[in-house]
CSV table of C-alpha atoms in Angstrom, one decimal:
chain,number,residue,atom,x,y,z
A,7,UNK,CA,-16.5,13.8,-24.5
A,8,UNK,CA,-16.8,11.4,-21.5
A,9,UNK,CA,-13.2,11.5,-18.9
A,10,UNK,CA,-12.3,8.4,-17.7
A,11,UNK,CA,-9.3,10.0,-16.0
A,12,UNK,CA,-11.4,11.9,-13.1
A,13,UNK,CA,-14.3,9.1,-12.7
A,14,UNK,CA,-13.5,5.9,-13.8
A,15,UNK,CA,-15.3,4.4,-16.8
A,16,UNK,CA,-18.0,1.6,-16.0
A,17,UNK,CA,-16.4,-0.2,-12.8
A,18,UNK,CA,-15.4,1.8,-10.6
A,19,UNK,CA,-15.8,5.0,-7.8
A,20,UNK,CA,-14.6,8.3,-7.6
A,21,UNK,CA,-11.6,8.8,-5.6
A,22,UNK,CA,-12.6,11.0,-2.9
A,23,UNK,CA,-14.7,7.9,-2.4
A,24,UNK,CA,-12.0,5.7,-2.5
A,25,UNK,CA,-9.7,8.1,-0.1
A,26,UNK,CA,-12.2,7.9,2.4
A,27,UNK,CA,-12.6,4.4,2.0
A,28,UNK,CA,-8.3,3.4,2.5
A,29,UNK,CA,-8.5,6.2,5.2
A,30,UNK,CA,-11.0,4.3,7.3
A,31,UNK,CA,-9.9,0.8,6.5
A,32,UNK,CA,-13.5,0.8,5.2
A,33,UNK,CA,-14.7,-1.4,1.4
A,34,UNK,CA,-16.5,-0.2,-1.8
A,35,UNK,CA,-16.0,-3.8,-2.9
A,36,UNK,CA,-15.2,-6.9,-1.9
A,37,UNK,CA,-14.8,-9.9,-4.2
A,38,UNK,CA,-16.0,-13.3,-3.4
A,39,UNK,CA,-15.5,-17.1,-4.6
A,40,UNK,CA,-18.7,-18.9,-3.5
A,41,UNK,CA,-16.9,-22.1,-4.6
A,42,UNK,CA,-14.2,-23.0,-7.4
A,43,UNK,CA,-16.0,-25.3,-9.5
A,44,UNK,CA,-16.0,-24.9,-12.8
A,45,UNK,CA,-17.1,-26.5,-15.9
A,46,UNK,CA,-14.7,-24.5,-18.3
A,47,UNK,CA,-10.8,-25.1,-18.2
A,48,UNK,CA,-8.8,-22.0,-19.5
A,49,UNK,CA,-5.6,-22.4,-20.1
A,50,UNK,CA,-4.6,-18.7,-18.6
A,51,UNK,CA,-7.5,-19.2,-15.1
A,52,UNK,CA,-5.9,-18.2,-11.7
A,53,UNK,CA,-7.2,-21.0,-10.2
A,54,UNK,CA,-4.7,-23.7,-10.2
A,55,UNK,CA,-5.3,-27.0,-12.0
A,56,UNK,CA,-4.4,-28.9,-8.6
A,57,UNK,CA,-7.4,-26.9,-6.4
A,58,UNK,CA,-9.6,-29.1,-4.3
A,59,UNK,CA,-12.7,-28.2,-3.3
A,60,UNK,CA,-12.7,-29.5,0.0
A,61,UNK,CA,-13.5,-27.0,3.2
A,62,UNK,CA,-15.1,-24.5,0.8
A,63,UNK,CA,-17.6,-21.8,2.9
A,64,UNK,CA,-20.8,-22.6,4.1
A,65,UNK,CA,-24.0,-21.1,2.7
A,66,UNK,CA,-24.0,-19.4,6.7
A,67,UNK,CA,-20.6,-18.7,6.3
A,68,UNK,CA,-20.5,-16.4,3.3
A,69,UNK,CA,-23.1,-15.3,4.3
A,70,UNK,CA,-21.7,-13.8,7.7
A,71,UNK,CA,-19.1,-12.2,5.5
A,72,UNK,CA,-21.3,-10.9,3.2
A,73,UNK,CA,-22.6,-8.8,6.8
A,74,UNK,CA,-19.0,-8.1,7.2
A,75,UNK,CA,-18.5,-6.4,4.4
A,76,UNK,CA,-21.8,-4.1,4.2
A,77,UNK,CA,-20.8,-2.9,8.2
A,78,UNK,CA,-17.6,-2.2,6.4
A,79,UNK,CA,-19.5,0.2,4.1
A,80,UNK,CA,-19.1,-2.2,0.9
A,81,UNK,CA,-21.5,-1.0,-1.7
A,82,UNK,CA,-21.2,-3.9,-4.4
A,83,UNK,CA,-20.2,-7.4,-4.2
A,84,UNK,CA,-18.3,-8.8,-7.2
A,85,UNK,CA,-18.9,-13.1,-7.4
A,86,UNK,CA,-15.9,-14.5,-9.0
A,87,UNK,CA,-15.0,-18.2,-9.3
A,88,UNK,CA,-15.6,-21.2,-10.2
A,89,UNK,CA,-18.3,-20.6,-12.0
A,90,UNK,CA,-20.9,-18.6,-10.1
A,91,UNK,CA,-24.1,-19.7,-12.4
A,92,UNK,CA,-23.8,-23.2,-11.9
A,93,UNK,CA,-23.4,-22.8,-8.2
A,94,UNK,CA,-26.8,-24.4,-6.3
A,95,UNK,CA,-27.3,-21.1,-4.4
A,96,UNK,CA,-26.5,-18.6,-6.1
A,97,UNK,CA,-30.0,-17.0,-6.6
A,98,UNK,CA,-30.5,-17.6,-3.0
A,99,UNK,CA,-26.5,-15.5,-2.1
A,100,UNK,CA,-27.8,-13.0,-4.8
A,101,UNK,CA,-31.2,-12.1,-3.3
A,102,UNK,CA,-29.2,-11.9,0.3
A,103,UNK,CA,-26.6,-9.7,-1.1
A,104,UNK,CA,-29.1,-7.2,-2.0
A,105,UNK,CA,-31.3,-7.9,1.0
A,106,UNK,CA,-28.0,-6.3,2.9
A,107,UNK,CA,-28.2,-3.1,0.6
A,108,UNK,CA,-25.5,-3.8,-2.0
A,109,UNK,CA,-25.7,-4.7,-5.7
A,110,UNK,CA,-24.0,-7.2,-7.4
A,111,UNK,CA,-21.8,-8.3,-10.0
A,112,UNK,CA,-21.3,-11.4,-11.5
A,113,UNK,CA,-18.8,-12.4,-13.8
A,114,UNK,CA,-20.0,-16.0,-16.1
A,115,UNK,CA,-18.9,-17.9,-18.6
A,116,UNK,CA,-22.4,-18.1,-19.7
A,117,UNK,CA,-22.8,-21.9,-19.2
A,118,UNK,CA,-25.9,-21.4,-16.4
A,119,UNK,CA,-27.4,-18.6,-18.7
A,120,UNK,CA,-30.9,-20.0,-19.6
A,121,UNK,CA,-33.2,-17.4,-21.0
A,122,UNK,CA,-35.5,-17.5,-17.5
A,123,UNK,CA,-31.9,-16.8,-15.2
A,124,UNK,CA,-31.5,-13.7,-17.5
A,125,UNK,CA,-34.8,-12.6,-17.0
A,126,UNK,CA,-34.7,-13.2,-13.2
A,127,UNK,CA,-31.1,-11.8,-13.4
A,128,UNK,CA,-32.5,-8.5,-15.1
A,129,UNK,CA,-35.1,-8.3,-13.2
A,130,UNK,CA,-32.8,-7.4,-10.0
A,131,UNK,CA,-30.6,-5.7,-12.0
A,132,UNK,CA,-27.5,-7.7,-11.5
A,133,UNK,CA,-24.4,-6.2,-13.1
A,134,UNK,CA,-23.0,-9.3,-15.6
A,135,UNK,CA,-19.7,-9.6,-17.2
A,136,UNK,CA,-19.7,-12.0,-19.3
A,137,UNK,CA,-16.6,-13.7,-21.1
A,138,UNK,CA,-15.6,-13.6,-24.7
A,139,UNK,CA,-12.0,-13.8,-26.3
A,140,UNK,CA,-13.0,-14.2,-29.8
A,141,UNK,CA,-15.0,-14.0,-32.9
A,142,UNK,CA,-13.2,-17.1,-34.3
A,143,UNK,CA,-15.0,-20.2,-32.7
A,144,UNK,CA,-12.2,-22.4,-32.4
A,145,UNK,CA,-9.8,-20.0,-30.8
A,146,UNK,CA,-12.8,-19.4,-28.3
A,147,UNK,CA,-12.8,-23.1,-27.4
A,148,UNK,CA,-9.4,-23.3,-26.7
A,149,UNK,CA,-9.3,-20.6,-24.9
A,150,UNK,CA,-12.0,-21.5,-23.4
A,151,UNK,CA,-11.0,-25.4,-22.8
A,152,UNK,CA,-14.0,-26.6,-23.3
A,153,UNK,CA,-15.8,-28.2,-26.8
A,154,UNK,CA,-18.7,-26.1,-27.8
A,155,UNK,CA,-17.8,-22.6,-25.6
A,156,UNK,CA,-18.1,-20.4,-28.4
A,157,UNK,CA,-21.5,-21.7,-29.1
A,158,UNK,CA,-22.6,-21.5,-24.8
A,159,UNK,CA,-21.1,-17.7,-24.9
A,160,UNK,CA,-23.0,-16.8,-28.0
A,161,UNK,CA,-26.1,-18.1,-26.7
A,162,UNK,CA,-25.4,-16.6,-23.4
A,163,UNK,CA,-24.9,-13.0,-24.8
A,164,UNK,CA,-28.0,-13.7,-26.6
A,165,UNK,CA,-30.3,-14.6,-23.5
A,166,UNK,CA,-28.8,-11.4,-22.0
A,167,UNK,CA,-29.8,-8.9,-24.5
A,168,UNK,CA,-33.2,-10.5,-24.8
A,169,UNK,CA,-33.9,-10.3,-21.2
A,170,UNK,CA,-32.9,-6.4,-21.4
A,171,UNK,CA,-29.4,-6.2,-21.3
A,172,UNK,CA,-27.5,-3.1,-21.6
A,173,UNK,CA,-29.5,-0.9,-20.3
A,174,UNK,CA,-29.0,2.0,-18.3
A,175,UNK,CA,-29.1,0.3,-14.8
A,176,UNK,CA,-29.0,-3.0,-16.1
A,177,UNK,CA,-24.9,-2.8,-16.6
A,178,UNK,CA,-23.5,-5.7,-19.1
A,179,UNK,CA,-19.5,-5.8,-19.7
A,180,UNK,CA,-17.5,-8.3,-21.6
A,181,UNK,CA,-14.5,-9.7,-20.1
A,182,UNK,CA,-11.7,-10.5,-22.7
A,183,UNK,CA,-8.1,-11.6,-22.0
A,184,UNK,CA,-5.1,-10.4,-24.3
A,185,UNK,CA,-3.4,-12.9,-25.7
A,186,UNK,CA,-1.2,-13.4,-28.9
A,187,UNK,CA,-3.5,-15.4,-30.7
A,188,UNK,CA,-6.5,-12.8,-30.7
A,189,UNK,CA,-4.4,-9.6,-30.7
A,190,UNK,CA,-5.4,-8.9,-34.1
A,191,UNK,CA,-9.5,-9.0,-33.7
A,192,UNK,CA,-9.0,-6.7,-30.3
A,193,UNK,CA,-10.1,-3.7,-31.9
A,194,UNK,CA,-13.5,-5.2,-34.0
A,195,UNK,CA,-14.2,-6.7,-31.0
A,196,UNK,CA,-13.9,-3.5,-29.1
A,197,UNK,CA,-16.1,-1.6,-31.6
A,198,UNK,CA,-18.3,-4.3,-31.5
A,199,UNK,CA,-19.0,-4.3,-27.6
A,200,UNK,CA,-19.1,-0.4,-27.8
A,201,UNK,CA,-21.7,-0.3,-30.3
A,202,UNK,CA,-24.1,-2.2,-28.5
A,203,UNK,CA,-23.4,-0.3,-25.2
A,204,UNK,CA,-21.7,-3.1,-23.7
A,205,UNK,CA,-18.4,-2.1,-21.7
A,206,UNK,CA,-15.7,-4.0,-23.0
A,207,UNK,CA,-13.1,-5.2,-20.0
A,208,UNK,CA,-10.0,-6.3,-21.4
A,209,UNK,CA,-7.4,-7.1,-19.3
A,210,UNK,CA,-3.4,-8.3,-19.3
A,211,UNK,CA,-3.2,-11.8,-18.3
A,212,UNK,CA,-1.6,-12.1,-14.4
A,213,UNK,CA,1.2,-14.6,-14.9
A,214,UNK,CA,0.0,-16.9,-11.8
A,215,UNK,CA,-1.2,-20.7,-11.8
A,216,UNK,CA,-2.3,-21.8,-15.5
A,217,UNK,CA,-1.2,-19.1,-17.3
A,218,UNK,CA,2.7,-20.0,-16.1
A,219,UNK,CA,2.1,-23.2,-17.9
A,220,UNK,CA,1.1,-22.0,-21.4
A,221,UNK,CA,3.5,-19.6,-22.5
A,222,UNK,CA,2.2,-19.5,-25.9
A,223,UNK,CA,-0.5,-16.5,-24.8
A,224,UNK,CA,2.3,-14.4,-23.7
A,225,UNK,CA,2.1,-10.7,-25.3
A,226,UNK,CA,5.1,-8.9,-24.8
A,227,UNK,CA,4.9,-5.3,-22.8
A,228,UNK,CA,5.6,-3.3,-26.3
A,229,UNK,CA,3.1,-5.2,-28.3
A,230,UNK,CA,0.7,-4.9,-25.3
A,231,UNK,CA,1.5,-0.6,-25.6
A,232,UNK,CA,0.5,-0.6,-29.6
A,233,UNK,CA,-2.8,-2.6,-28.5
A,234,UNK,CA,-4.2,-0.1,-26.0
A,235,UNK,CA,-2.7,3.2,-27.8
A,236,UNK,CA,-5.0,1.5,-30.6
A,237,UNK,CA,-7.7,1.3,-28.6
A,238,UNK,CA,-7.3,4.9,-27.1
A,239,UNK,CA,-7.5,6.1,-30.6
A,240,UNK,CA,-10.7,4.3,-31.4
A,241,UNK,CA,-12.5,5.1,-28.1
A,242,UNK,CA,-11.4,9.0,-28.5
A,243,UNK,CA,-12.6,9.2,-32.1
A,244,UNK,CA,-15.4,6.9,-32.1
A,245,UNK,CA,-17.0,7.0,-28.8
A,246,UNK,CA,-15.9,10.3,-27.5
A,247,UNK,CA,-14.1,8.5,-24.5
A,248,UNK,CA,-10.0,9.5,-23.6
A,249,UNK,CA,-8.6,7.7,-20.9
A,250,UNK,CA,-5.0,7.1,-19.6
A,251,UNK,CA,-2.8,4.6,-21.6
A,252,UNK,CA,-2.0,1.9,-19.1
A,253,UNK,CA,-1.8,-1.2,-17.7
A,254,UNK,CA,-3.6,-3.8,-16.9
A,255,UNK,CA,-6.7,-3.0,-17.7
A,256,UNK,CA,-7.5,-1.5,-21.1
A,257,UNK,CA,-9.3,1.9,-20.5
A,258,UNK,CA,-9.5,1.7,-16.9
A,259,UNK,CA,-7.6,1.5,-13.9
A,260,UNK,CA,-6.5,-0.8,-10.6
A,261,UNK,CA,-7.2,1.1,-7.8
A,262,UNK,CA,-8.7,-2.1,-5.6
A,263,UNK,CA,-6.4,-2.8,-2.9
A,264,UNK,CA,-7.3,1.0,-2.1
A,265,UNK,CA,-11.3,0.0,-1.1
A,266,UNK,CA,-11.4,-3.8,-2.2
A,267,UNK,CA,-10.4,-7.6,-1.3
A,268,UNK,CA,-11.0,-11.2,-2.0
A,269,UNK,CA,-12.2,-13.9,0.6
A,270,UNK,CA,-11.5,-17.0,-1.3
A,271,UNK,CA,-13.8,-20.3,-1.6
A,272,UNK,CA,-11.9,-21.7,1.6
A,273,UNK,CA,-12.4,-18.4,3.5
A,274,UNK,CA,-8.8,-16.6,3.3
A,275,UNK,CA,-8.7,-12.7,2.6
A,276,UNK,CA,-6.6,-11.8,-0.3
A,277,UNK,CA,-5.6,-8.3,-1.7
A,278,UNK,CA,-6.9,-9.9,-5.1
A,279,UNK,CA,-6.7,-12.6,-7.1
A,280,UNK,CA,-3.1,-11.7,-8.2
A,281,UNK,CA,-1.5,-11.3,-4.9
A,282,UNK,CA,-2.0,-14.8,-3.1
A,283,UNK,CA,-1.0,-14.1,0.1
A,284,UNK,CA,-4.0,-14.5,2.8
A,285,UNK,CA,-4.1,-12.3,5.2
A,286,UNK,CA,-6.3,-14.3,7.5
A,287,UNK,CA,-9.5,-16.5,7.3
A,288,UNK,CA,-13.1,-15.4,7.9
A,289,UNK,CA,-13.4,-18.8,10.0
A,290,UNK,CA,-11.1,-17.4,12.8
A,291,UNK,CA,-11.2,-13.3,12.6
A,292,UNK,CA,-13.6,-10.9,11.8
A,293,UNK,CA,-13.0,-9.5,8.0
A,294,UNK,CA,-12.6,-5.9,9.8
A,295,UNK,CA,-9.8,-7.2,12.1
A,296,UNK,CA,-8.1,-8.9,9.0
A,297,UNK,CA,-8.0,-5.6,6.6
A,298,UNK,CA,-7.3,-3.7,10.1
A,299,UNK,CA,-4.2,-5.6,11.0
A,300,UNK,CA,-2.7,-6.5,7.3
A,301,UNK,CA,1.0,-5.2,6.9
A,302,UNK,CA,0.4,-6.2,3.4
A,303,UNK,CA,-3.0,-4.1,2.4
A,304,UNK,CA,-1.7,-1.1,4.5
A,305,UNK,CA,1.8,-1.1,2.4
A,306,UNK,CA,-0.5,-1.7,-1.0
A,307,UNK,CA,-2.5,1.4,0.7
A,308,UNK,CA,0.2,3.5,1.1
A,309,UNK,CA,1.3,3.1,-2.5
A,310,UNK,CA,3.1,6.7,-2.8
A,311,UNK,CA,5.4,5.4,-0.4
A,312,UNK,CA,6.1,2.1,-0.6
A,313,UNK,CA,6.1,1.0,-4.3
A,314,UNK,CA,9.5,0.4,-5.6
A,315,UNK,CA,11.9,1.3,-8.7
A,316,UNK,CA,10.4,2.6,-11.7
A,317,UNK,CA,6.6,2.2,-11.0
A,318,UNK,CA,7.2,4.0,-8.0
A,319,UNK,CA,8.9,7.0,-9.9
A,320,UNK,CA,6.7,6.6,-13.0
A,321,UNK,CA,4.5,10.0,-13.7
A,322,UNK,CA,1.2,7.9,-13.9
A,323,UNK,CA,1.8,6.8,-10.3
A,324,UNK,CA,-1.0,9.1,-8.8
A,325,UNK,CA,-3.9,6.7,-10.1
A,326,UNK,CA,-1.4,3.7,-11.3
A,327,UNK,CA,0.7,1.4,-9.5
A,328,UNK,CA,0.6,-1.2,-12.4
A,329,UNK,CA,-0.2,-4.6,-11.7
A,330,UNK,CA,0.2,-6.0,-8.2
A,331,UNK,CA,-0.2,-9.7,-9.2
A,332,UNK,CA,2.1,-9.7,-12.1
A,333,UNK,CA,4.8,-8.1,-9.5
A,334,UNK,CA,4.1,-10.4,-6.6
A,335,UNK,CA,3.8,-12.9,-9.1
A,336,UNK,CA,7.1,-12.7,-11.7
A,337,UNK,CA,9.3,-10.9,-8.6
A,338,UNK,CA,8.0,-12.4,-5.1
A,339,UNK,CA,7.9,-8.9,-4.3
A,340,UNK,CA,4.1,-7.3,-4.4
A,341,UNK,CA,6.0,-3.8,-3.8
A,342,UNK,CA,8.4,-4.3,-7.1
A,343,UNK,CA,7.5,-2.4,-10.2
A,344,UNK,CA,5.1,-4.4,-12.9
A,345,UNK,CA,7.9,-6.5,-14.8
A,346,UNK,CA,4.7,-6.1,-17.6
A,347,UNK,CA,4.3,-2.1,-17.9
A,348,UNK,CA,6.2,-0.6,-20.8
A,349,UNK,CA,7.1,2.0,-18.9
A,350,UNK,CA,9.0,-0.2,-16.6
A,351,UNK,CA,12.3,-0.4,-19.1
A,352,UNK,CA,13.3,-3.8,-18.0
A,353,UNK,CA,10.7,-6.2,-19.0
A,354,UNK,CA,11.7,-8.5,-16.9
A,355,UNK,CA,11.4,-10.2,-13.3
């Protein structure tokens, strides 16, 4: 049976690893946004729907953090967005990336996937997550905001596996959101990522920017409990994997801010996505100086001592602090217990 307790399933490193790595101030990760455009619109995005684009980074620019963040030992860059495969350079980021010794991941809606930009994709072995929230076509464009996204993911998915994808170092995942409208397809969907050895990466939506305005995805913490206890059962009986019921991530943990940060489109460092308070911009400090310096990453750091109420107390809190973002976000306080773990017992801001 494959532990996901001790090494983390599929995304992530082993914690002596990541001890080192918050010891030193050093990266494992680092996420970037090479710019925020995006041709999709869904309704639960982090990305506000009043972003501008203006005084996004430079091609030079990311690319000087993308030296940053290999002196700081970063083995993998993870391209968020926007959309990263519609962005004009991203085959030339992606060839510089690995020119600096680190691999890549990339997560797409699958829009940009023509069957030669799998091939050339495979070919470096670019990690891909791709997205997909349903079977049911017309939930996925919703979701999706965008006519015809069922259809683009499909075809996307498709490219991928013909180009190669899974394969043993050619990593494909499947990001999916939890929401109330798909809760009931969760685990076919799950068994039918598994069964083609793709990981499946669902996730607890962070309540921040587009997903404040649409209430009607909202899955309560208990419901959200039933979902991955579910999904424990499967993976244990099925596929041989046990892992620790928790959230946000179904299956896996959050252990980021230990070894990981964002740099935004505009340049600011960010713990993550979740917890939008920069610490800084590349344009006028070095990224080590930045991660060095931040009160905020060194109390997310020091999570046995500073995280607050339950989720401090909670017997999972060796390798779970619940979610940052849905704290910072729901509370103002990025220290507060997760208002969205079921193990909180409030439930609430």
């Amino acid at each position: 049976m494959q532990n996901c307790i001790d090494g983390l399933c599929d995304f992530e490193f082993d914690r002596a690893a990541i001890d080192r790595a918050a010891k030193g101030n050093r990266l494992l990760t680092m996420e970037i946004e090479f710019s925020l455009r995006c041709n999709f619109n869904c309704p639960y995005c982090y990305v506000p729907e009043e972003s501008y684009y203006e005084g996004e980074l430079t091609v030079a620019e990311i690319q000087d953090v993308l030296r940053q963040a290999s002196d700081l030992g970063a083995r993998r860059i993870i391209i968020l967005g926007g959309e990263p495969s519609i962005y004009p350079s991203i085959r030339e980021m992606i060839d510089f990336i690995q020119d600096q010794g680190m691999g890549v991941e990339m997560f797409t809606n699958g829009s940009g996937m023509t069957a030669e930009f799998a091939h050339w994709l495979f070919a470096r072995r670019v990690r891909v997550v791709a997205k997909m929230n349903s079977f049911d076509a017309a939930l996925q464009d919703r979701l999706s905001g965008q006519p015809g996204a069922s259809r683009i993911i499909a075809t996307a998915l498709d490219r991928l596996k013909r180009a190669g994808y899974p394969s043993e170092d050619a990593f494909l995942a499947v990001s999916t959101i939890i929401c109330r409208q798909n809760l009931d397809e969760l685990p076919r969907l799950w068994c039918w990522l598994r069964d083609q050895g793709i990981a499946p990466y669902f996730e607890m939506i962070t309540p921040q920017a587009n997903a404040l305005n649409n209430p009607w995805l909202d899955v309560d913490p208990e419901t959200a409990r039933r979902l991955f206890e579910k999904l424990a059962v499967i993976d244990a009986d099925r596929y041989g994997r046990s892992w620790d019921v928790q959230p946000p991530l179904v299956g896996n943990r959050c252990l980021r801010h230990q070894f990981s940060c964002l740099v935004t489109s505009t340049g600011n460092v960010l713990p993550c996505v979740g917890v939008t308070l920069s610490q800084g911009n590349v344009r006028d400090q070095s990224l080590k100086t930045i991660i060095a310096d931040s009160q905020v990453i060194k109390d997310l750091k020091n999570r046995h001592d500073t995280i607050k109420g339950s989720c401090g107390a909670c017997d999972h809190a060796d390798g779970c602090y619940g979610c940052r973002g849905a704290a910072y976000q729901l509370t103002g306080d990025y220290l507060a217990s997760d208002p969205l773990c079921w193990r909180n017992g409030t439930h609430s801001p």
